[in-house]
Amino acid sequence: ASILSRPRQTEKGRALMARVSSEYKAWREVYVALDETIKQLSETTSPEEKDRLFSNYDELYKKMVPISNQMGGTFDELTMNNIENTNLMVASNNRSASQAKLLMIMVIVIGVLFSIFLTVLLTKAVVGPVKKAVIFAQEIATGDLMVKLDINQKDEIGILAKSLENMVEKLRNVVSSVIVGADNILSASIQVSSSSQQMSQGSNEQASSTEEI
């Protein structure tokens, strides 16, 4: 598209386009009249007519020159205005690109920080309970059946911790039953031993009585 057909985005650009359009119309009118005068000069043979046409030509030429100069200056202003607008658009686009780049960097940094935070969170959520479970098992291995496992989670780690607690509770009940059974056996043994002593004593007394008879 030519420079005249491009849309103007500023008031100054639209004003320059209106001015150059008006100047072009004035220049065009003089140009058509001058062209017609030149044509008549080439066709006439009368000296008087040639003098009149030369005089008309000179008048039109002097009228056309300042219009051409003025229109050329307006074109220069229009060109400079286009360059200024283009530079402003380039600067604006560069700022937008810089802002977009900064935003992208911020998004990447936030994403990395979030990934690190999520990794630490997941590590604490898994490693911490696993360490507690290991310590719990070690305490049980030393014979401490009263140890507690403090893990309150709804995931697989929590299920494992609950299973370990149930296992220890059952083991505690078994040991308690064994201890009670052992105590009962001990009591029964004591009673049997006491009865045996009494029977032995009775036998000895009976034997002594028999000897006396």
mmCIF file of C-alpha atoms in Angstrom:
data_model
loop_
_atom_site.group_PDB
_atom_site.id
_atom_site.type_symbol
_atom_site.label_atom_id
_atom_site.label_comp_id
_atom_site.label_asym_id
_atom_site.label_seq_id
_atom_site.Cartn_x
_atom_site.Cartn_y
_atom_site.Cartn_z
ATOM 1 C CA ALA A 1 0.000 0.000 0.000
ATOM 2 C CA SER A 2 1.174 3.533 -0.719
ATOM 3 C CA ILE A 3 1.907 6.036 2.009
ATOM 4 C CA LEU A 4 -1.333 7.879 1.185
ATOM 5 C CA SER A 5 -3.530 4.809 1.667
ATOM 6 C CA ARG A 6 -2.166 3.846 5.077
ATOM 7 C CA PRO A 7 -4.468 4.554 8.043
ATOM 8 C CA ARG A 8 -3.278 7.217 10.449
ATOM 9 C CA GLN A 9 -3.189 6.291 14.133
ATOM 10 C CA THR A 10 -2.623 9.783 15.594
ATOM 11 C CA GLU A 11 -4.311 13.173 15.323
ATOM 12 C CA LYS A 12 -1.118 14.645 13.896
ATOM 13 C CA GLY A 13 -0.972 11.953 11.211
ATOM 14 C CA ARG A 14 -4.604 12.511 10.222
ATOM 15 C CA ALA A 15 -4.064 16.297 10.086
ATOM 16 C CA LEU A 16 -0.985 15.836 7.878
ATOM 17 C CA MET A 17 -2.913 13.530 5.566
ATOM 18 C CA ALA A 18 -5.728 16.104 5.243
ATOM 19 C CA ARG A 19 -3.203 18.834 4.473
ATOM 20 C CA VAL A 20 -1.296 16.819 1.875
ATOM 21 C CA SER A 21 -4.581 15.800 0.239
ATOM 22 C CA SER A 22 -5.642 19.462 -0.054
ATOM 23 C CA GLU A 23 -2.232 20.473 -1.370
ATOM 24 C CA TYR A 24 -2.284 17.659 -3.915
ATOM 25 C CA LYS A 25 -5.670 18.793 -5.232
ATOM 26 C CA ALA A 26 -4.350 22.374 -5.656
ATOM 27 C CA TRP A 27 -1.175 21.085 -7.320
ATOM 28 C CA ARG A 28 -3.239 18.822 -9.600
ATOM 29 C CA GLU A 29 -5.406 21.717 -10.783
ATOM 30 C CA VAL A 30 -2.325 23.801 -11.683
ATOM 31 C CA TYR A 31 -0.678 20.783 -13.306
ATOM 32 C CA VAL A 32 -3.705 20.099 -15.549
ATOM 33 C CA ALA A 33 -3.876 23.783 -16.573
ATOM 34 C CA LEU A 34 -0.114 23.835 -17.238
ATOM 35 C CA ASP A 35 -0.311 20.658 -19.289
ATOM 36 C CA GLU A 36 -3.144 22.137 -21.354
ATOM 37 C CA THR A 37 -1.109 25.323 -21.926
ATOM 38 C CA ILE A 38 1.882 23.311 -23.141
ATOM 39 C CA LYS A 39 -0.398 21.414 -25.503
ATOM 40 C CA GLN A 40 -1.814 24.652 -26.913
ATOM 41 C CA LEU A 41 1.677 26.067 -27.368
ATOM 42 C CA SER A 42 2.664 23.086 -29.452
ATOM 43 C CA GLU A 43 -0.371 23.499 -31.684
ATOM 44 C CA THR A 44 -0.625 27.287 -32.241
ATOM 45 C CA THR A 45 1.164 29.134 -34.990
ATOM 46 C CA SER A 46 0.090 32.662 -34.089
ATOM 47 C CA PRO A 47 2.850 34.782 -32.503
ATOM 48 C CA GLU A 48 0.330 36.723 -30.406
ATOM 49 C CA GLU A 49 -1.254 33.500 -29.156
ATOM 50 C CA LYS A 50 2.184 32.068 -28.338
ATOM 51 C CA ASP A 51 3.052 35.180 -26.336
ATOM 52 C CA ARG A 52 -0.208 34.896 -24.391
ATOM 53 C CA LEU A 53 0.317 31.183 -23.786
ATOM 54 C CA PHE A 54 3.930 31.721 -22.681
ATOM 55 C CA SER A 55 2.743 34.378 -20.268
ATOM 56 C CA ASN A 56 0.060 31.987 -18.968
ATOM 57 C CA TYR A 57 2.630 29.197 -18.725
ATOM 58 C CA ASP A 58 5.000 31.394 -16.706
ATOM 59 C CA GLU A 59 2.170 32.403 -14.357
ATOM 60 C CA LEU A 60 1.077 28.782 -13.844
ATOM 61 C CA TYR A 61 4.650 27.626 -13.304
ATOM 62 C CA LYS A 62 5.250 30.275 -10.642
ATOM 63 C CA LYS A 63 2.020 29.190 -8.963
ATOM 64 C CA MET A 64 2.915 25.515 -9.157
ATOM 65 C CA VAL A 65 6.418 25.743 -7.675
ATOM 66 C CA PRO A 66 5.432 26.924 -4.150
ATOM 67 C CA ILE A 67 2.589 24.397 -4.050
ATOM 68 C CA SER A 68 5.037 21.635 -4.976
ATOM 69 C CA ASN A 69 7.512 22.828 -2.346
ATOM 70 C CA GLN A 70 4.781 23.034 0.294
ATOM 71 C CA MET A 71 3.498 19.577 -0.607
ATOM 72 C CA GLY A 72 7.050 18.200 -0.473
ATOM 73 C CA GLY A 73 7.483 19.662 3.022
ATOM 74 C CA THR A 74 4.196 18.107 4.127
ATOM 75 C CA PHE A 75 5.351 14.750 2.736
ATOM 76 C CA ASP A 76 8.577 15.115 4.744
ATOM 77 C CA GLU A 77 6.585 15.853 7.893
ATOM 78 C CA LEU A 78 4.349 12.873 7.175
ATOM 79 C CA THR A 79 7.381 10.631 6.695
ATOM 80 C CA MET A 80 8.978 11.850 9.924
ATOM 81 C CA ASN A 81 5.689 11.324 11.739
ATOM 82 C CA ASN A 82 5.549 7.763 10.415
ATOM 83 C CA ILE A 83 9.130 7.177 11.565
ATOM 84 C CA GLU A 84 8.350 8.572 15.025
ATOM 85 C CA ASN A 85 5.222 6.432 15.297
ATOM 86 C CA THR A 86 7.154 3.380 14.135
ATOM 87 C CA ASN A 87 9.872 4.035 16.716
ATOM 88 C CA LEU A 88 7.218 4.422 19.409
ATOM 89 C CA MET A 89 5.603 1.150 18.323
ATOM 90 C CA VAL A 90 8.988 -0.601 18.330
ATOM 91 C CA ALA A 91 9.747 0.763 21.806
ATOM 92 C CA SER A 92 6.310 -0.301 23.025
ATOM 93 C CA ASN A 93 6.771 -3.773 21.531
ATOM 94 C CA ASN A 94 10.214 -4.019 23.137
ATOM 95 C CA ARG A 95 8.725 -3.076 26.511
ATOM 96 C CA SER A 96 5.976 -5.640 26.036
ATOM 97 C CA ALA A 97 8.559 -8.254 25.068
ATOM 98 C CA SER A 98 10.662 -7.385 28.124
ATOM 99 C CA GLN A 99 7.606 -7.613 30.372
ATOM 100 C CA ALA A 100 6.636 -10.945 28.814
ATOM 101 C CA LYS A 101 10.203 -12.214 29.282
ATOM 102 C CA LEU A 102 10.219 -11.050 32.916
ATOM 103 C CA LEU A 103 6.839 -12.677 33.492
ATOM 104 C CA MET A 104 8.092 -15.917 31.963
ATOM 105 C CA ILE A 105 11.179 -15.854 34.192
ATOM 106 C CA MET A 106 9.000 -15.209 37.236
ATOM 107 C CA VAL A 107 6.732 -18.122 36.293
ATOM 108 C CA ILE A 108 9.758 -20.409 35.860
ATOM 109 C CA VAL A 109 11.252 -19.303 39.202
ATOM 110 C CA ILE A 110 7.912 -19.772 40.975
ATOM 111 C CA GLY A 111 7.551 -23.193 39.343
ATOM 112 C CA VAL A 112 11.047 -24.237 40.480
ATOM 113 C CA LEU A 113 10.437 -22.968 44.025
ATOM 114 C CA PHE A 114 7.095 -24.771 44.140
ATOM 115 C CA SER A 115 8.758 -27.981 42.921
ATOM 116 C CA ILE A 116 11.414 -27.687 45.642
ATOM 117 C CA PHE A 117 8.760 -26.999 48.280
ATOM 118 C CA LEU A 118 6.692 -29.950 47.086
ATOM 119 C CA THR A 119 9.753 -32.214 47.104
ATOM 120 C CA VAL A 120 10.679 -31.189 50.651
ATOM 121 C CA LEU A 121 7.075 -31.612 51.777
ATOM 122 C CA LEU A 122 6.790 -35.074 50.252
ATOM 123 C CA THR A 123 10.186 -36.072 51.650
ATOM 124 C CA LYS A 124 9.144 -35.011 55.140
ATOM 125 C CA ALA A 125 5.809 -36.773 54.728
ATOM 126 C CA VAL A 126 7.519 -40.052 53.762
ATOM 127 C CA VAL A 127 10.987 -40.083 55.341
ATOM 128 C CA GLY A 128 9.874 -38.773 58.756
ATOM 129 C CA PRO A 129 7.219 -41.432 59.368
ATOM 130 C CA VAL A 130 9.514 -44.173 58.022
ATOM 131 C CA LYS A 131 12.209 -43.140 60.524
ATOM 132 C CA LYS A 132 9.621 -43.255 63.316
ATOM 133 C CA ALA A 133 8.567 -46.748 62.194
ATOM 134 C CA VAL A 134 12.215 -47.929 62.178
ATOM 135 C CA ILE A 135 12.785 -46.571 65.708
ATOM 136 C CA PHE A 136 9.510 -48.198 66.791
ATOM 137 C CA ALA A 137 10.648 -51.592 65.453
ATOM 138 C CA GLN A 138 14.058 -51.215 67.116
ATOM 139 C CA GLU A 139 12.428 -50.473 70.482
ATOM 140 C CA ILE A 140 10.256 -53.569 70.123
ATOM 141 C CA ALA A 141 13.344 -55.637 69.271
ATOM 142 C CA THR A 142 14.894 -54.596 72.598
ATOM 143 C CA GLY A 143 11.791 -55.903 74.408
ATOM 144 C CA ASP A 144 9.982 -52.618 75.056
ATOM 145 C CA LEU A 145 6.361 -53.475 74.251
ATOM 146 C CA MET A 146 5.009 -50.237 75.762
ATOM 147 C CA VAL A 147 6.451 -48.043 73.006
ATOM 148 C CA LYS A 148 3.981 -45.959 70.978
ATOM 149 C CA LEU A 149 4.082 -45.084 67.265
ATOM 150 C CA ASP A 150 2.855 -41.518 66.747
ATOM 151 C CA ILE A 151 1.918 -41.409 63.042
ATOM 152 C CA ASN A 152 -1.455 -39.958 62.039
ATOM 153 C CA GLN A 153 -1.719 -40.220 58.266
ATOM 154 C CA LYS A 154 -4.351 -41.531 55.868
ATOM 155 C CA ASP A 155 -1.937 -42.825 53.237
ATOM 156 C CA GLU A 156 -0.015 -46.093 52.924
ATOM 157 C CA ILE A 157 2.466 -44.992 55.604
ATOM 158 C CA GLY A 158 -0.424 -44.439 58.012
ATOM 159 C CA ILE A 159 -1.847 -47.873 57.194
ATOM 160 C CA LEU A 160 1.574 -49.454 57.843
ATOM 161 C CA ALA A 161 1.891 -47.602 61.167
ATOM 162 C CA LYS A 162 -1.574 -48.746 62.238
ATOM 163 C CA SER A 163 -0.718 -52.345 61.324
ATOM 164 C CA LEU A 164 2.486 -52.160 63.388
ATOM 165 C CA GLU A 165 0.551 -50.779 66.365
ATOM 166 C CA ASN A 166 -2.019 -53.578 66.074
ATOM 167 C CA MET A 167 0.760 -56.153 65.850
ATOM 168 C CA VAL A 168 2.431 -54.796 68.990
ATOM 169 C CA GLU A 169 -0.933 -54.702 70.804
ATOM 170 C CA LYS A 170 -1.538 -58.372 69.977
ATOM 171 C CA LEU A 171 2.023 -59.238 70.962
ATOM 172 C CA ARG A 172 1.504 -57.361 74.235
ATOM 173 C CA ASN A 173 -1.665 -59.388 74.897
ATOM 174 C CA VAL A 174 0.144 -62.655 74.128
ATOM 175 C CA VAL A 175 2.999 -61.784 76.484
ATOM 176 C CA SER A 176 0.499 -60.755 79.161
ATOM 177 C CA SER A 177 -1.303 -64.093 78.764
ATOM 178 C CA VAL A 178 1.994 -65.972 78.995
ATOM 179 C CA ILE A 179 2.954 -64.058 82.135
ATOM 180 C CA VAL A 180 -0.437 -64.779 83.734
ATOM 181 C CA GLY A 181 -0.143 -68.468 82.786
ATOM 182 C CA ALA A 182 3.357 -68.616 84.226
ATOM 183 C CA ASP A 183 2.145 -67.030 87.462
ATOM 184 C CA ASN A 184 -0.671 -69.593 87.689
ATOM 185 C CA ILE A 185 1.755 -72.440 87.071
ATOM 186 C CA LEU A 186 4.084 -71.031 89.721
ATOM 187 C CA SER A 187 1.227 -70.812 92.239
ATOM 188 C CA ALA A 188 0.166 -74.365 91.454
ATOM 189 C CA SER A 189 3.743 -75.580 91.846
ATOM 190 C CA ILE A 190 4.006 -73.882 95.218
ATOM 191 C CA GLN A 191 0.761 -75.490 96.349
ATOM 192 C CA VAL A 192 1.906 -78.935 95.139
ATOM 193 C CA SER A 193 5.233 -78.482 96.879
ATOM 194 C CA SER A 194 3.474 -77.455 100.086
ATOM 195 C CA SER A 195 1.151 -80.473 99.879
ATOM 196 C CA SER A 196 4.118 -82.756 99.285
ATOM 197 C CA GLN A 197 5.876 -81.374 102.355
ATOM 198 C CA GLN A 198 2.767 -81.893 104.448
ATOM 199 C CA MET A 199 2.384 -85.452 103.184
ATOM 200 C CA SER A 200 6.053 -86.155 103.863
ATOM 201 C CA GLN A 201 5.748 -84.764 107.338
ATOM 202 C CA GLY A 202 2.646 -86.918 107.961
ATOM 203 C CA SER A 203 4.475 -90.018 106.763
ATOM 204 C CA ASN A 204 7.398 -89.304 109.038
ATOM 205 C CA GLU A 205 5.103 -88.862 112.019
ATOM 206 C CA GLN A 206 3.311 -92.128 111.179
ATOM 207 C CA ALA A 207 6.592 -93.952 110.884
ATOM 208 C CA SER A 208 7.710 -92.657 114.269
ATOM 209 C CA SER A 209 4.452 -93.822 115.875
ATOM 210 C CA THR A 210 4.885 -97.304 114.340
ATOM 211 C CA GLU A 211 8.374 -97.612 115.749
ATOM 212 C CA GLU A 212 7.162 -96.685 119.207
ATOM 213 C CA ILE A 213 4.543 -99.430 119.105
#
